[in-house]
XYZ file of C-alpha atoms in Angstrom:
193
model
C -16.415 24.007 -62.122
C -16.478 25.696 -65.649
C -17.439 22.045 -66.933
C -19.619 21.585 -64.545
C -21.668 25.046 -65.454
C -21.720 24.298 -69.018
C -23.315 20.881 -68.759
C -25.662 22.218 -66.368
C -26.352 25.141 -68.791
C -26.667 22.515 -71.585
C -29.653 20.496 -69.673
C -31.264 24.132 -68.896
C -31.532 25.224 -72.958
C -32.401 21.665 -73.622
C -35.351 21.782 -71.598
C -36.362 25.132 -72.741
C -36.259 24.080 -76.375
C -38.948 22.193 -75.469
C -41.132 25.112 -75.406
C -41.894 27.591 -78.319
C -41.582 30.499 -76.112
C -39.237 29.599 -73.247
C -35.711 29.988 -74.952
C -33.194 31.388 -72.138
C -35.656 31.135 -69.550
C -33.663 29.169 -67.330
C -30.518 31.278 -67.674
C -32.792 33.954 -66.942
C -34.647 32.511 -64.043
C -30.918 31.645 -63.099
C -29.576 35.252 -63.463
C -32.442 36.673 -61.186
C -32.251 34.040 -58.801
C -28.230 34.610 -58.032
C -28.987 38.571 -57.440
C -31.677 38.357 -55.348
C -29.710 36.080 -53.368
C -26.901 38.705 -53.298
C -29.196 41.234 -52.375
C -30.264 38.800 -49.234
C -26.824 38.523 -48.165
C -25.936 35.345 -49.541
C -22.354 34.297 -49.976
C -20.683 34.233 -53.555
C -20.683 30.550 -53.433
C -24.728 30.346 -52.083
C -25.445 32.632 -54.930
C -23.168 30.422 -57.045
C -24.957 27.409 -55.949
C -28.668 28.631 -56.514
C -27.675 29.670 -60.000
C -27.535 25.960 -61.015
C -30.536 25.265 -59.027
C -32.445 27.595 -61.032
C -31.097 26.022 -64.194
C -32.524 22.984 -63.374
C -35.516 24.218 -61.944
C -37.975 22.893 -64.885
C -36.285 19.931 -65.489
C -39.429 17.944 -64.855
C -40.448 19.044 -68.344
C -38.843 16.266 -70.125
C -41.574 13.954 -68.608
C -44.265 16.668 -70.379
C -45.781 15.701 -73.584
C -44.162 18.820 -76.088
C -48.011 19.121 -77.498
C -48.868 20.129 -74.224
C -46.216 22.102 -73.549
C -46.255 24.134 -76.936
C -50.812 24.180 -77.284
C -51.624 27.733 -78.388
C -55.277 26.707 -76.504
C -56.339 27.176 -73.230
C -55.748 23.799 -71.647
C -57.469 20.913 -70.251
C -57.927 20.577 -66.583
C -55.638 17.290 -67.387
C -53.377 18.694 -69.594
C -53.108 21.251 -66.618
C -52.518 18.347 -64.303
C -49.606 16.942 -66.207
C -47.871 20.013 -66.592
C -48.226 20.698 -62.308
C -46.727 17.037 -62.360
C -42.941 18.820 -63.747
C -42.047 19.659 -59.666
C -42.248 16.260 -58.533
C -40.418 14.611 -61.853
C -37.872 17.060 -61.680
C -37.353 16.135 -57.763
C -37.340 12.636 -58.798
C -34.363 13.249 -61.802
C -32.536 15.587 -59.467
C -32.702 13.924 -55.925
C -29.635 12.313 -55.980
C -27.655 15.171 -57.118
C -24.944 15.997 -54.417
C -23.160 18.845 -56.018
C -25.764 21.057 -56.675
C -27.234 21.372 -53.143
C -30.803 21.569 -53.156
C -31.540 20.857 -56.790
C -33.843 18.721 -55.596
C -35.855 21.172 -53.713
C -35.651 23.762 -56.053
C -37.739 21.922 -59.323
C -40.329 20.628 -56.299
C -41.481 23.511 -54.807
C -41.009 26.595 -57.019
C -44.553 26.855 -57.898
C -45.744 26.773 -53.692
C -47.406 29.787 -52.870
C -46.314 31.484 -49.995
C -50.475 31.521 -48.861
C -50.257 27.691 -49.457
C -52.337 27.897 -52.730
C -49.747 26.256 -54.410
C -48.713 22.918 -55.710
C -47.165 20.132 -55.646
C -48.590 20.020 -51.925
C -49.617 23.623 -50.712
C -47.056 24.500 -48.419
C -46.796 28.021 -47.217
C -44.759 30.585 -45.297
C -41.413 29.853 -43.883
C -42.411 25.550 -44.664
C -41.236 26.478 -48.375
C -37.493 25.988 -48.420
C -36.337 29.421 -49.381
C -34.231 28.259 -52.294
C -37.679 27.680 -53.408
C -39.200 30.943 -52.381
C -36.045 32.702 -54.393
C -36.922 30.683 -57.801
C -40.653 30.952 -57.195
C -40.217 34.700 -57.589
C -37.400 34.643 -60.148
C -39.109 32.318 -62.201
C -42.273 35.012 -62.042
C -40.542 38.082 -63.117
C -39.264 35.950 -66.148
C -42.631 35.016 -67.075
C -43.847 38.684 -67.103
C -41.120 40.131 -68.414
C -41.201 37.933 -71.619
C -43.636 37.035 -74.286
C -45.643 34.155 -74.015
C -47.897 32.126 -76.205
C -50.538 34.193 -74.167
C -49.633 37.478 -74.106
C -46.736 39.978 -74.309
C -44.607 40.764 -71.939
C -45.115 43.484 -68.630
C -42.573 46.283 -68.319
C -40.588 46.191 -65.243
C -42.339 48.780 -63.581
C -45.647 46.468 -64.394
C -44.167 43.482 -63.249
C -43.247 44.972 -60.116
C -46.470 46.233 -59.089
C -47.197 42.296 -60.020
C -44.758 41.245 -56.940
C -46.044 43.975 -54.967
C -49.579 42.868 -55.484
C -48.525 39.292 -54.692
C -46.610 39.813 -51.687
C -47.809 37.661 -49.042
C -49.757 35.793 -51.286
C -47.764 34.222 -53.989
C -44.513 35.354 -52.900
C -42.021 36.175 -49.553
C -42.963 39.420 -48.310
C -39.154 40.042 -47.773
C -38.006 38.711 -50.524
C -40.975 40.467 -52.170
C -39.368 43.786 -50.492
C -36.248 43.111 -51.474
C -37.206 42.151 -55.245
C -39.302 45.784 -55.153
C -36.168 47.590 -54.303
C -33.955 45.771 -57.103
C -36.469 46.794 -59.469
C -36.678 50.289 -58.753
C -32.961 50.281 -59.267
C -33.303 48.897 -62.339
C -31.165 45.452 -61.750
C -33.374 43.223 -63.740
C -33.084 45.385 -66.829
C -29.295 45.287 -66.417
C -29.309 41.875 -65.960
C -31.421 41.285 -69.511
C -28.583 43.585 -71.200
């Protein structure tokens, strides 16, 4: 398994080198995604399992033009459309994946909104698979809680009135809950070390 991790790991910080500002995203969005599914009761090897998930959650990248990826400019309603197109190309690289369960799932629907205002096909609610719901969320308090090409980054307390906001909306309302209570306990900052 330890081989397994680190060539999994390897993929994850090549696709983040992709992108100016996303080192260690992945491993982030990894970390967060493996407590929260603690903290829902998962079993160590669930929690094991959607750490590697979240790795490759962004895979799809690779199939993103690095201009795009890296423009310091707003973007182009097409330039916006080929970045949205990441979920499905990562589904496509990952689908036949057997031991990583739900890889697949995990880089297609991580940006669905739990409303259905998300892409690639506006699921919502409980039609998400909730591998998905988990990264969607993780992959959120990563973007807040580190800079961007666009703006620095929230404080925790910030970025969970973000979730809390968003609850019902973009995210789970239980996992929203849940995510609430982990940071008022401070287990995302422990997790950044």
């Amino acid at each position: 398994e330890a081989v397994a991790f680190h060539a999994v790991t390897t993929v994850a910080n090549f696709i983040d080198s992709k992108e100016e500002y996303n080192q260690g995203h992945s491993t982030r969005v990894a970390k967060y995604a493996q407590a929260i599914a603690q903290e829902l009761g998962w079993s160590a090897q669930e929690a094991r399992n959607i750490h590697y998930v979240a790795l490759l959650h962004d895979i799809g990248k690779i199939g993103v033009p690095i201009d795009v990826l890296n423009k310091k400019t707003a973007l182009t309603t097409a330039e916006q459309e080929l970045i949205k197109k990441h979920t499905v190309i990562g589904a496509e690289i990952l689908k036949d994946i057997k031991t990583v369960e739900n890889a697949s799932e995990g880089a297609m629907y991580h940006h669905e909104k739990y409303d259905g205002s998300g892409y690639p096909y506006g699921l919502e609610g409980q039609d998400i698979p909730l591998v998905a719901r988990i990264i969607s969320i993780a992959d959120a308090i990563d973007a807040m809680t580190s800079d961007r090409k666009y703006r620095v980054n929230l404080s925790d307390e910030e970025a969970c009135d973000e979730i809390r906001k968003y609850s019902g909306i973009q995210f789970d309302p239980y996992i929203s809950s849940v995510v609430i209570r982990m940071f008022e306990e401070g287990i995302f900052e422990k997790l950044r070390g």
